[in-house]
CSV table of C-alpha atoms in Angstrom, one decimal:
chain,number,residue,atom,x,y,z
E,1,MET,CA,93.5,145.9,75.0
E,2,THR,CA,90.8,144.7,72.8
E,3,ASP,CA,91.8,147.4,70.4
E,4,LYS,CA,95.1,146.0,69.4
E,5,PRO,CA,95.1,143.2,66.4
E,6,LEU,CA,95.4,139.6,67.6
E,7,VAL,CA,99.6,138.2,66.9
E,8,LYS,CA,100.3,136.3,63.9
E,9,ASP,CA,103.1,136.1,65.0
E,10,PHE,CA,105.2,136.7,68.2
E,11,ALA,CA,108.6,136.6,66.8
E,12,THR,CA,108.3,139.8,65.3
E,13,GLU,CA,105.1,141.2,67.5
E,14,TRP,CA,105.7,139.8,70.9
E,15,ASP,CA,102.8,141.4,73.5
E,16,HIS,CA,102.2,139.9,76.6
E,17,ALA,CA,98.7,141.5,76.4
E,18,ASP,CA,98.4,139.6,73.6
E,19,PRO,CA,95.1,136.9,75.1
E,20,GLN,CA,97.2,133.9,73.6
E,21,TRP,CA,100.1,134.8,75.7
E,22,VAL,CA,98.0,135.4,78.4
E,23,ALA,CA,95.8,131.7,78.3
E,24,ASP,CA,99.5,130.0,77.6
E,25,PRO,CA,102.8,131.8,77.2
E,26,TYR,CA,104.9,128.2,77.6
E,27,PRO,CA,104.2,126.6,74.2
E,28,ILE,CA,104.9,130.9,72.1
E,29,TRP,CA,107.9,130.8,74.4
E,30,GLU,CA,109.0,127.7,73.6
E,31,ASP,CA,108.7,128.1,69.4
E,32,LEU,CA,110.2,131.9,69.6
E,33,ARG,CA,113.5,129.7,71.9
E,34,GLN,CA,114.1,127.7,69.4
E,35,ARG,CA,113.4,130.0,66.0
E,36,CYS,CA,114.6,134.0,67.3
E,37,PRO,CA,115.7,133.1,70.6
E,38,VAL,CA,115.3,137.3,71.1
E,39,ALA,CA,111.8,138.3,69.8
E,40,HIS,CA,111.5,141.9,68.7
E,41,THR,CA,107.6,143.8,68.5
E,42,ASP,CA,107.1,147.2,67.6
E,43,ARG,CA,104.8,147.6,69.3
E,44,TYR,CA,104.9,149.6,72.9
E,45,GLY,CA,107.7,151.8,71.1
E,46,GLY,CA,109.4,148.8,70.2
E,47,GLY,CA,111.5,145.9,72.2
E,48,TRP,CA,112.9,143.0,73.1
E,49,PHE,CA,112.5,139.2,74.8
E,50,PRO,CA,115.2,136.7,75.4
E,51,ALA,CA,113.3,133.9,75.7
E,52,THR,CA,116.1,131.6,76.7
E,53,HIS,CA,118.2,131.7,80.4
E,54,ALA,CA,121.1,132.5,78.7
E,55,GLY,CA,120.0,135.7,77.4
E,56,VAL,CA,117.6,136.4,81.0
E,57,SER,CA,121.1,136.3,82.4
E,58,ALA,CA,122.7,138.3,80.2
E,59,ILE,CA,120.9,141.2,80.3
E,60,ALA,CA,119.4,140.9,84.2
E,61,LYS,CA,123.0,140.9,85.5
E,62,ASP,CA,124.1,143.5,82.5
E,63,THR,CA,123.7,147.3,84.1
E,64,LYS,CA,125.9,149.1,82.4
E,65,ASN,CA,123.6,149.2,79.4
E,66,PHE,CA,120.5,147.9,80.4
E,67,THR,CA,118.5,150.6,83.2
E,68,SER,CA,115.7,150.1,85.4
E,69,ARG,CA,114.3,153.5,86.0
E,70,THR,CA,110.8,151.9,84.6
E,71,VAL,CA,110.6,148.6,84.8
E,72,ILE,CA,106.4,147.8,84.1
E,73,ILE,CA,106.2,148.4,79.8
E,74,GLY,CA,103.6,150.9,78.6
E,75,ASN,CA,103.3,153.2,75.9
E,76,GLY,CA,105.6,156.1,77.3
E,77,ARG,CA,108.9,156.1,77.8
E,78,PRO,CA,110.4,158.2,80.5
E,79,THR,CA,112.9,160.8,80.4
E,80,GLU,CA,115.6,161.9,82.8
E,81,LEU,CA,112.9,165.5,84.0
E,82,ASP,CA,109.9,162.5,83.9
E,83,LEU,CA,112.5,160.7,87.2
E,84,PRO,CA,112.1,160.3,89.9
E,85,ALA,CA,108.8,161.4,90.1
E,86,PRO,CA,106.7,162.2,92.5
E,87,ILE,CA,104.8,158.7,92.3
E,88,GLY,CA,105.0,155.9,91.1
E,89,VAL,CA,108.8,155.3,91.5
E,90,ALA,CA,109.9,153.3,93.6
E,91,PRO,CA,113.7,152.1,95.2
E,92,PRO,CA,115.1,151.0,94.9
E,93,ILE,CA,113.9,148.6,91.7
E,94,THR,CA,113.9,150.9,90.1
E,95,SER,CA,117.3,152.6,90.9
E,96,ASP,CA,120.7,151.9,88.2
E,97,PRO,CA,124.2,151.5,90.0
E,98,PRO,CA,125.0,152.8,92.3
E,99,PHE,CA,122.0,154.7,93.7
E,100,HIS,CA,120.6,151.5,94.3
E,101,ALA,CA,123.3,149.4,96.9
E,102,ILE,CA,122.3,152.1,99.3
E,103,ALA,CA,118.7,152.3,98.6
E,104,ARG,CA,119.0,148.4,98.3
E,105,LYS,CA,121.0,148.1,101.6
E,106,LEU,CA,118.0,150.2,103.8
E,107,ILE,CA,115.4,147.3,103.0
E,108,LEU,CA,117.3,144.0,102.9
E,109,PRO,CA,117.4,143.5,107.3
E,110,ALA,CA,113.9,143.9,107.1
E,111,PHE,CA,113.5,140.9,104.6
E,112,ALA,CA,116.5,138.8,105.4
E,113,PRO,CA,115.5,135.4,107.2
E,114,GLY,CA,115.8,136.2,110.6
E,115,PRO,CA,113.0,138.6,111.2
E,116,ILE,CA,110.8,137.1,108.3
E,117,ASN,CA,111.1,133.6,109.2
E,118,ALA,CA,109.8,134.9,113.1
E,119,LEU,CA,106.2,136.0,110.8
E,120,GLU,CA,106.5,131.7,110.2
E,121,PRO,CA,102.6,131.6,113.2
E,122,MET,CA,101.5,135.1,112.8
E,123,ILE,CA,101.2,133.8,109.0
E,124,ARG,CA,100.0,130.4,109.7
E,125,ALA,CA,97.5,131.4,112.0
E,126,LEU,CA,96.3,134.1,109.0
E,127,CYS,CA,96.0,130.9,106.5
E,128,ALA,CA,94.3,128.4,109.8
E,129,LYS,CA,91.5,131.7,109.9
E,130,LEU,CA,90.8,132.3,106.1
E,131,ILE,CA,90.5,128.6,105.7
E,132,ASP,CA,88.0,127.9,108.5
E,133,GLY,CA,85.8,130.7,106.7
E,134,LEU,CA,85.7,128.9,103.2
E,135,GLU,CA,82.7,127.7,103.2
E,136,GLY,CA,80.3,124.3,101.2
E,137,ASP,CA,82.1,122.6,99.0
E,138,VAL,CA,82.8,124.8,96.2
E,139,VAL,CA,86.1,127.5,97.5
E,140,ASN,CA,87.4,130.3,95.1
E,141,ALA,CA,91.6,129.7,96.9
E,142,GLY,CA,92.3,132.2,94.8
E,143,MET,CA,89.9,135.7,95.4
E,144,ALA,CA,89.5,134.1,98.6
E,145,TYR,CA,92.5,132.7,100.5
E,146,ALA,CA,95.2,133.2,98.0
E,147,LYS,CA,94.0,137.0,97.6
E,148,TYR,CA,94.4,137.9,100.9
E,149,ILE,CA,97.2,136.5,102.3
E,150,PRO,CA,100.2,138.7,101.0
E,151,PRO,CA,98.3,142.2,102.1
E,152,SER,CA,96.6,140.8,106.0
E,153,VAL,CA,101.3,140.0,106.0
E,154,ILE,CA,102.1,143.6,104.7
E,155,ARG,CA,99.4,144.7,106.8
E,156,THR,CA,101.3,143.1,109.8
E,157,MET,CA,104.0,143.7,108.9
E,158,LEU,CA,103.5,147.7,108.2
E,159,GLY,CA,101.8,147.9,111.3
E,160,PHE,CA,98.5,149.3,110.8
E,161,PRO,CA,95.6,148.6,111.9
E,162,GLU,CA,94.1,145.2,111.7
E,163,ASP,CA,90.3,146.7,111.3
E,164,ASP,CA,91.8,148.8,108.5
E,165,ILE,CA,91.6,145.2,105.7
E,166,GLU,CA,89.0,145.8,104.2
E,167,ARG,CA,90.4,149.7,103.1
E,168,PHE,CA,93.9,148.9,103.1
E,169,ILE,CA,93.0,145.7,100.1
E,170,GLU,CA,91.3,148.3,97.7
E,171,PHE,CA,94.0,150.3,98.3
E,172,ILE,CA,95.9,147.4,96.8
E,173,ASP,CA,93.2,147.4,93.9
E,174,ILE,CA,94.1,151.0,93.4
E,175,VAL,CA,97.8,150.8,93.6
E,176,LEU,CA,97.8,147.0,90.9
E,177,GLU,CA,95.2,149.1,88.1
E,178,GLY,CA,96.5,151.6,87.7
E,179,ILE,CA,100.4,151.0,87.7
E,180,ASP,CA,99.9,151.8,83.5
E,181,HIS,CA,97.3,154.8,84.1
E,182,PRO,CA,99.3,158.6,82.7
E,183,LEU,CA,100.9,160.2,85.6
E,184,GLU,CA,97.9,162.9,86.8
E,185,GLN,CA,94.9,160.2,86.8
E,186,ARG,CA,97.2,158.1,89.1
E,187,ILE,CA,98.5,161.2,91.5
E,188,GLU,CA,94.2,161.7,91.8
E,189,GLU,CA,93.9,158.4,91.7
E,190,PHE,CA,96.6,158.0,94.2
E,191,ALA,CA,95.7,160.9,97.1
E,192,PRO,CA,93.1,159.1,99.3
E,193,VAL,CA,96.6,155.7,99.4
E,194,GLU,CA,98.5,159.3,100.5
E,195,GLU,CA,96.4,160.4,102.8
E,196,TYR,CA,96.0,157.3,104.8
E,197,PHE,CA,99.8,156.2,104.6
E,198,VAL,CA,100.7,160.1,105.8
E,199,ALA,CA,98.4,159.5,108.8
E,200,GLN,CA,100.0,156.5,109.6
E,201,MET,CA,103.2,157.9,109.5
E,202,GLU,CA,102.4,160.7,112.1
E,203,ASP,CA,100.6,157.9,114.3
E,204,HIS,CA,104.4,155.8,114.1
E,205,LEU,CA,106.1,158.4,114.3
E,206,ALA,CA,104.0,159.4,117.2
E,207,ASN,CA,103.6,156.7,118.8
E,208,PRO,CA,106.9,154.5,117.6
E,209,ARG,CA,106.9,150.5,117.9
E,210,ASP,CA,108.5,147.4,115.6
E,211,ASP,CA,107.1,147.9,112.5
E,212,LEU,CA,108.6,147.9,109.3
E,213,THR,CA,107.0,152.0,109.2
E,214,SER,CA,108.4,152.9,112.2
E,215,TYR,CA,111.8,150.8,111.2
E,216,LEU,CA,111.6,153.1,107.6
E,217,LEU,CA,111.2,155.6,109.3
E,218,ASN,CA,114.4,155.6,112.3
E,219,VAL,CA,116.4,154.1,109.5
E,220,GLU,CA,119.5,156.8,108.7
E,221,ILE,CA,121.5,157.0,105.6
E,222,GLU,CA,124.8,158.5,106.4
E,223,GLY,CA,123.6,160.1,109.3
E,224,GLN,CA,120.2,161.5,107.6
E,225,LYS,CA,116.6,160.4,108.4
E,226,LEU,CA,114.3,159.6,105.3
E,227,GLN,CA,112.7,161.9,103.7
E,228,PRO,CA,108.6,160.8,104.6
E,229,GLU,CA,109.1,161.2,100.5
E,230,HIS,CA,111.3,157.9,100.6
E,231,VAL,CA,109.5,156.3,103.2
E,232,PHE,CA,106.5,156.3,101.3
E,233,GLY,CA,108.2,155.5,98.2
E,234,THR,CA,109.2,152.3,100.2
E,235,MET,CA,105.7,151.4,100.7
E,236,VAL,CA,104.4,152.2,97.5
E,237,LEU,CA,107.2,149.4,96.9
E,238,VAL,CA,106.0,146.8,99.2
E,239,LEU,CA,102.5,147.3,98.4
E,240,ILE,CA,102.9,146.0,94.3
E,241,ALA,CA,106.1,144.6,94.3
E,242,GLY,CA,105.0,142.5,97.0
E,243,ILE,CA,101.1,141.7,96.5
E,244,ASP,CA,99.8,139.8,93.3
E,245,THR,CA,103.4,138.2,93.3
E,246,THR,CA,102.8,135.6,95.5
E,247,TRP,CA,99.2,135.7,95.5
E,248,SER,CA,99.4,134.4,92.2
E,249,ALA,CA,102.5,132.2,93.7
E,250,ILE,CA,100.0,131.1,95.9
E,251,GLY,CA,97.5,130.5,92.8
E,252,SER,CA,98.8,127.9,90.9
E,253,SER,CA,100.5,126.5,93.4
E,254,LEU,CA,97.3,125.5,93.8
E,255,TRP,CA,95.8,125.2,90.9
E,256,HIS,CA,98.4,122.5,89.8
E,257,LEU,CA,97.6,120.8,92.8
E,258,ALA,CA,93.7,121.1,91.6
E,259,SER,CA,94.7,119.4,89.0
E,260,HIS,CA,97.2,116.8,88.8
E,261,PRO,CA,96.4,114.5,92.2
E,262,ASP,CA,99.6,112.6,92.0
E,263,ASP,CA,101.2,115.8,93.2
E,264,LEU,CA,99.0,116.6,95.5
E,265,ALA,CA,98.6,113.0,97.0
E,266,ARG,CA,103.1,113.4,97.7
E,267,LEU,CA,102.5,116.0,99.6
E,268,VAL,CA,99.9,115.1,101.5
E,269,ASN,CA,102.0,112.3,102.3
E,270,GLU,CA,105.7,113.1,102.7
E,271,PRO,CA,105.2,116.9,104.2
E,272,ASP,CA,109.5,116.2,103.6
E,273,LEU,CA,108.8,117.4,100.1
E,274,MET,CA,107.9,120.7,100.7
E,275,PRO,CA,110.9,122.4,100.5
E,276,VAL,CA,111.9,121.1,96.9
E,277,ALA,CA,108.2,121.1,95.7
E,278,ILE,CA,108.1,125.1,96.8
E,279,GLU,CA,110.5,124.9,94.6
E,280,GLU,CA,109.8,123.5,91.8
E,281,PHE,CA,106.2,125.3,91.9
E,282,LEU,CA,108.1,128.9,91.6
E,283,ARG,CA,110.5,127.5,88.2
E,284,TYR,CA,107.3,126.3,86.2
E,285,TYR,CA,104.9,128.6,87.9
E,286,ALA,CA,106.9,131.2,88.3
E,287,PRO,CA,104.8,135.0,88.3
E,288,VAL,CA,107.1,137.7,87.1
E,289,THR,CA,108.8,139.3,84.2
E,290,MET,CA,110.3,142.2,84.9
E,291,ALA,CA,111.3,145.3,82.2
E,292,ARG,CA,114.2,147.1,81.2
E,293,LEU,CA,115.3,149.7,78.6
E,294,VAL,CA,118.2,149.9,77.3
E,295,LYS,CA,120.4,152.2,77.5
E,296,HIS,CA,122.2,153.3,73.5
E,297,ASP,CA,121.6,152.6,70.5
E,298,MET,CA,124.1,148.4,70.4
E,299,GLU,CA,124.4,145.5,68.8
E,300,TYR,CA,123.6,143.4,71.7
E,301,LEU,CA,122.9,138.9,71.6
E,302,GLY,CA,122.5,139.4,67.9
E,303,CYS,CA,120.1,142.2,67.4
E,304,SER,CA,120.2,145.1,66.5
E,305,MET,CA,118.9,147.1,69.8
E,306,LYS,CA,118.1,150.9,69.7
E,307,GLU,CA,118.3,153.6,72.9
E,308,ASP,CA,115.0,153.0,74.9
E,309,ASP,CA,113.7,150.0,73.0
E,310,TRP,CA,112.0,147.6,76.1
E,311,ILE,CA,113.3,144.3,77.5
E,312,LEU,CA,111.3,142.3,78.9
E,313,LEU,CA,113.0,140.1,81.1
E,314,GLY,CA,110.8,136.5,81.2
E,315,PHE,CA,111.4,134.8,84.4
E,316,PRO,CA,109.6,132.2,83.6
E,317,ALA,CA,111.1,131.4,80.3
E,318,ALA,CA,114.3,131.2,81.3
E,319,ASN,CA,113.0,128.5,83.6
E,320,ARG,CA,112.0,126.7,80.9
E,321,ASP,CA,115.0,126.8,79.4
E,322,PRO,CA,115.6,122.9,78.4
E,323,ALA,CA,119.9,124.0,78.3
E,324,MET,CA,119.5,125.0,81.7
E,325,PHE,CA,116.4,122.3,83.2
E,326,LYS,CA,116.9,118.6,82.7
E,327,ASP,CA,113.1,117.6,81.1
E,328,ALA,CA,112.7,121.6,81.9
E,329,ASP,CA,108.6,121.3,80.3
E,330,GLN,CA,107.5,118.5,83.4
E,331,PHE,CA,106.5,119.5,86.8
E,332,ILE,CA,109.5,117.5,89.0
E,333,ILE,CA,108.2,117.9,92.3
E,334,ASP,CA,110.7,116.4,93.8
E,335,ARG,CA,113.4,118.0,91.5
E,336,GLU,CA,117.1,117.6,92.8
E,337,GLU,CA,119.4,120.6,90.7
E,338,ASN,CA,116.7,123.7,90.9
E,339,ARG,CA,118.6,127.1,89.5
E,340,HIS,CA,115.0,128.5,89.5
E,341,VAL,CA,115.5,132.2,88.6
E,342,ALA,CA,111.8,133.3,90.0
E,343,PHE,CA,113.0,136.0,91.7
E,344,GLY,CA,115.0,137.5,88.9
E,345,LEU,CA,118.6,136.8,89.3
E,346,GLY,CA,122.4,139.8,89.9
E,347,ILE,CA,121.5,143.3,91.7
E,348,HIS,CA,117.6,143.8,91.6
E,349,ARG,CA,117.1,140.2,93.0
E,350,CYS,CA,113.5,140.2,94.6
E,351,ALA,CA,114.5,141.3,98.1
E,352,GLY,CA,110.9,140.1,100.3
E,353,SER,CA,112.1,136.2,98.2
E,354,ASN,CA,112.1,135.6,101.2
E,355,LEU,CA,109.4,136.8,102.8
E,356,ALA,CA,107.0,134.9,100.0
E,357,ARG,CA,108.9,131.8,100.1
E,358,LEU,CA,107.9,131.7,104.0
E,359,GLU,CA,103.5,132.5,102.4
E,360,LEU,CA,104.2,130.2,100.0
E,361,ARG,CA,104.9,127.7,102.1
E,362,VAL,CA,102.8,128.2,104.9
E,363,ALA,CA,99.8,129.2,102.1
E,364,ILE,CA,99.7,125.7,100.9
E,365,GLU,CA,100.5,123.8,103.8
E,366,GLU,CA,97.5,125.1,105.7
E,367,PHE,CA,95.2,124.5,102.7
E,368,ILE,CA,96.8,120.1,101.9
E,369,LYS,CA,96.1,119.6,106.1
E,370,ARG,CA,92.8,121.4,106.1
E,371,PHE,CA,91.7,120.0,102.7
E,372,PRO,CA,94.1,116.4,102.0
E,373,ARG,CA,92.0,116.2,98.2
E,374,PHE,CA,90.4,118.6,95.6
E,375,GLU,CA,89.9,119.4,92.5
E,376,LEU,CA,89.2,121.6,90.1
E,377,ALA,CA,85.6,122.5,90.2
E,378,ASP,CA,85.3,124.2,86.7
E,379,PRO,CA,88.8,123.9,84.6
E,380,ASP,CA,87.0,126.9,82.4
E,381,ALA,CA,85.8,129.0,85.3
E,382,VAL,CA,89.6,129.8,85.9
E,383,THR,CA,91.1,132.9,85.2
E,384,TRP,CA,94.5,134.0,84.5
E,385,ALA,CA,96.0,137.4,85.4
E,386,SER,CA,97.2,139.1,82.3
E,387,GLY,CA,100.4,141.4,81.8
E,388,GLN,CA,103.7,141.0,84.1
E,389,ILE,CA,102.7,138.8,86.6
E,390,ARG,CA,101.0,135.3,85.5
E,391,GLY,CA,98.3,134.3,87.9
E,392,PRO,CA,95.1,132.5,88.3
E,393,ARG,CA,92.3,135.1,89.8
E,394,ASN,CA,88.9,133.2,89.7
E,395,LEU,CA,90.1,129.7,90.7
E,396,PRO,CA,86.4,127.3,91.9
E,397,ILE,CA,88.0,124.5,93.8
E,398,ARG,CA,84.9,121.2,94.8
E,399,ILE,CA,86.8,119.8,98.0
E,400,LEU,CA,87.1,116.1,98.5
E,401,GLN,CA,86.0,113.5,101.1
E,402,GLN,CA,88.8,111.4,102.0
G,1,MET,CA,138.3,120.4,99.5
G,2,LYS,CA,136.5,123.7,100.9
G,3,VAL,CA,133.5,125.5,99.9
G,4,ARG,CA,133.1,129.0,99.6
G,5,ILE,CA,131.2,131.9,98.6
G,6,ASP,CA,131.9,134.9,95.8
G,7,PRO,CA,130.9,137.7,98.4
G,8,GLU,CA,131.0,139.9,94.6
G,9,LEU,CA,128.0,137.2,92.7
G,10,CYS,CA,125.9,136.2,96.0
G,11,GLN,CA,122.7,138.5,96.0
G,12,GLY,CA,121.4,136.7,98.5
G,13,GLN,CA,118.7,134.1,96.1
G,14,GLY,CA,119.2,132.3,99.9
G,15,ARG,CA,119.1,128.5,99.0
G,16,CYS,CA,122.3,127.7,100.2
G,17,PHE,CA,121.4,128.2,104.3
G,18,SER,CA,117.9,126.1,103.2
G,19,ILE,CA,119.7,122.9,101.1
G,20,ALA,CA,122.4,123.2,104.0
G,21,PRO,CA,122.1,125.0,106.8
G,22,SER,CA,125.1,122.8,108.2
G,23,ILE,CA,127.1,124.1,106.3
G,24,PHE,CA,126.0,128.1,104.7
G,25,ASP,CA,124.5,130.7,107.3
G,26,PHE,CA,123.4,133.7,106.5
G,27,ASP,CA,124.6,137.7,107.3
G,28,ASP,CA,121.7,140.9,108.0
G,29,LEU,CA,121.3,141.5,104.5
G,30,GLY,CA,120.4,138.2,104.2
G,31,ASN,CA,123.3,137.1,101.8
G,32,GLY,CA,124.9,133.6,102.4
G,33,VAL,CA,128.1,133.3,104.6
G,34,VAL,CA,129.8,129.8,104.8
G,35,ILE,CA,130.5,128.8,108.2
G,36,GLY,CA,133.7,128.6,110.0
G,37,ASP,CA,136.8,127.5,107.8
G,38,GLY,CA,134.3,125.3,105.1
G,39,THR,CA,136.4,122.0,104.9
G,40,LEU,CA,133.8,119.3,103.9
G,41,ASP,CA,134.0,115.6,104.9
G,42,ASP,CA,133.1,113.1,103.2
G,43,ASP,CA,128.9,113.9,103.6
G,44,THR,CA,129.0,118.0,103.6
G,45,MET,CA,130.3,117.6,100.3
G,46,LYS,CA,127.5,115.9,98.9
G,47,LEU,CA,125.2,118.6,100.5
G,48,ALA,CA,127.9,121.7,99.9
G,49,GLN,CA,127.0,119.8,96.3
G,50,LEU,CA,123.5,120.0,96.3
G,51,ALA,CA,123.7,123.2,97.4
G,52,GLN,CA,126.4,125.0,94.6
G,53,SER,CA,124.0,122.8,92.1
G,54,ASN,CA,121.1,125.2,93.1
G,55,CYS,CA,122.2,128.6,93.6
G,56,PRO,CA,121.2,131.0,90.9
G,57,GLU,CA,124.0,132.8,90.2
G,58,HIS,CA,126.7,130.9,90.3
G,59,ALA,CA,128.3,131.7,93.6
G,60,ILE,CA,129.6,128.5,95.5
G,61,PHE,CA,132.6,127.1,94.6
G,62,ILE,CA,134.2,124.2,96.1
G,63,GLU,CA,137.8,123.7,95.7
G,64,GLU,CA,141.1,122.4,97.0
C-alpha cells in the first residue's frame, strides 16, 4: 500500500486503500456523486465505483451483467480454472444463479430470526462477562470488547470448545489478514485452521449435537449430504463474513456514542429508541463494501465497462446519497424512514443480518447499561481498518462518572 | 386496503416484521410474510406504511 502514489483525483483513480479514503471516505463519495457519479480507476487492473444509491442498487441486482465469482478486490483476476478453488471460495456469497439459490437455501434456515433470536441470552451473558473484564478508567472498546463478541458468538454457534477461544481468534486473524495473499501462501497459512476444523467436523460426526456444524454435516441437497469441502467452505464463509463486519459495526456505534454525548444520553434515557437507532448506526456507519466483476464488454450507467473490470459496491456510499435519504449526511438517531442498504441488496443480502443486528443491539445495550457516560479518551489514537470493511480497531474510551 | 409482500422482490432484509410484528411474520428462510389476508384498518395502515418506507427492496405493496 505504501509504495503506491497517493490518489490525486478519486474520479479517475479511486483506491479504497488510499490513506485519505481510509481516514474519511464520506467527503470523497459526496464529491464523486456530484461529479461522476461512477468513478473509474486503472488500479487493480481496472474498476468502477458507483457512488449513488441508484448506481449501487442497479448493479447489486443485476446478476446478468455482473458476477460475484470474487467479492474481494485484488490485483489479479480469478480464471474459470481457479474456481472453485480448494479454499477461500465460499458459497453462496461467491456464487451466481442458478447455483446461488441452492447454496443459499441451505444456510438461510440456520440464520433466520427464529434460531438467531434464541441466542440473545447467550450473547447478553457474553457481553456482560467481557464488560466485567474491562479494567480502569480508560477501556479499549475496540480490541477488548467489540473484537471479542462476534468470534465468541460464532464459536458457540459452531459448537467448538469454549477453551479454544484464543486459538479460534488466532485463526480468524489468519483468515482475515490472508484474504489477499497468493493462493499457495494461503494454503500454507490455512493448514492449521483446516486441521482444527476437520478435527471438529470429525468430532461432530461422532457426537452429533444441536449446533451449526452438525446442521451443515446433516443438511441435504436432493437427498445428498454436503461434501466435507462444502461444509468447510461454508464454515470459512461464516468466519470471513461474520467477524470483522459485526465487530466494525459495534465499534463504529460505540465510537459515535463516545463522541456524541447527546445521542448517548438519549439512548440511555429512551431505551425504546434502540431499534431505530440501530438502523441509523447501520446506515451511517455501514461497514461493508463488496466487489463484483463485469461479465462482458458493455456500456453501462454511461460507462464503457470491459470484461473483468472490478465493481466496488459502496453500500456505505449509497447510504449517504441525498437523493435517497433526507439529510443524508446527518446522523438522526430517531430517523423513521430508513431504507439503508448496509446488508446489501438483491439475492446476496447478507445471510447473517439477523445475527449481526442482534449482536449489535445487545452489545450496545449492555455497554451503555454498565457505562451510561463515556467519551473518546484520545480521538487521535483511534485507528480505522482499511480495505473493504470499515470500522475502528483501537478505540480507547474513558468511562465517566454518572 | 390490503398489504402484500412480493416474494420475488423480498430478500429477507427483516425490516417489516421488526417494525410491524402485528402485520408481518417471517418464514423458515427469514423472508417476510403477511399475517392473515393483509387487510388494514386505520391503525395498522400507518404501521404498514412505515414498514413499506423502510423496505430496502421495495417489496411491500399497499393497494385496494
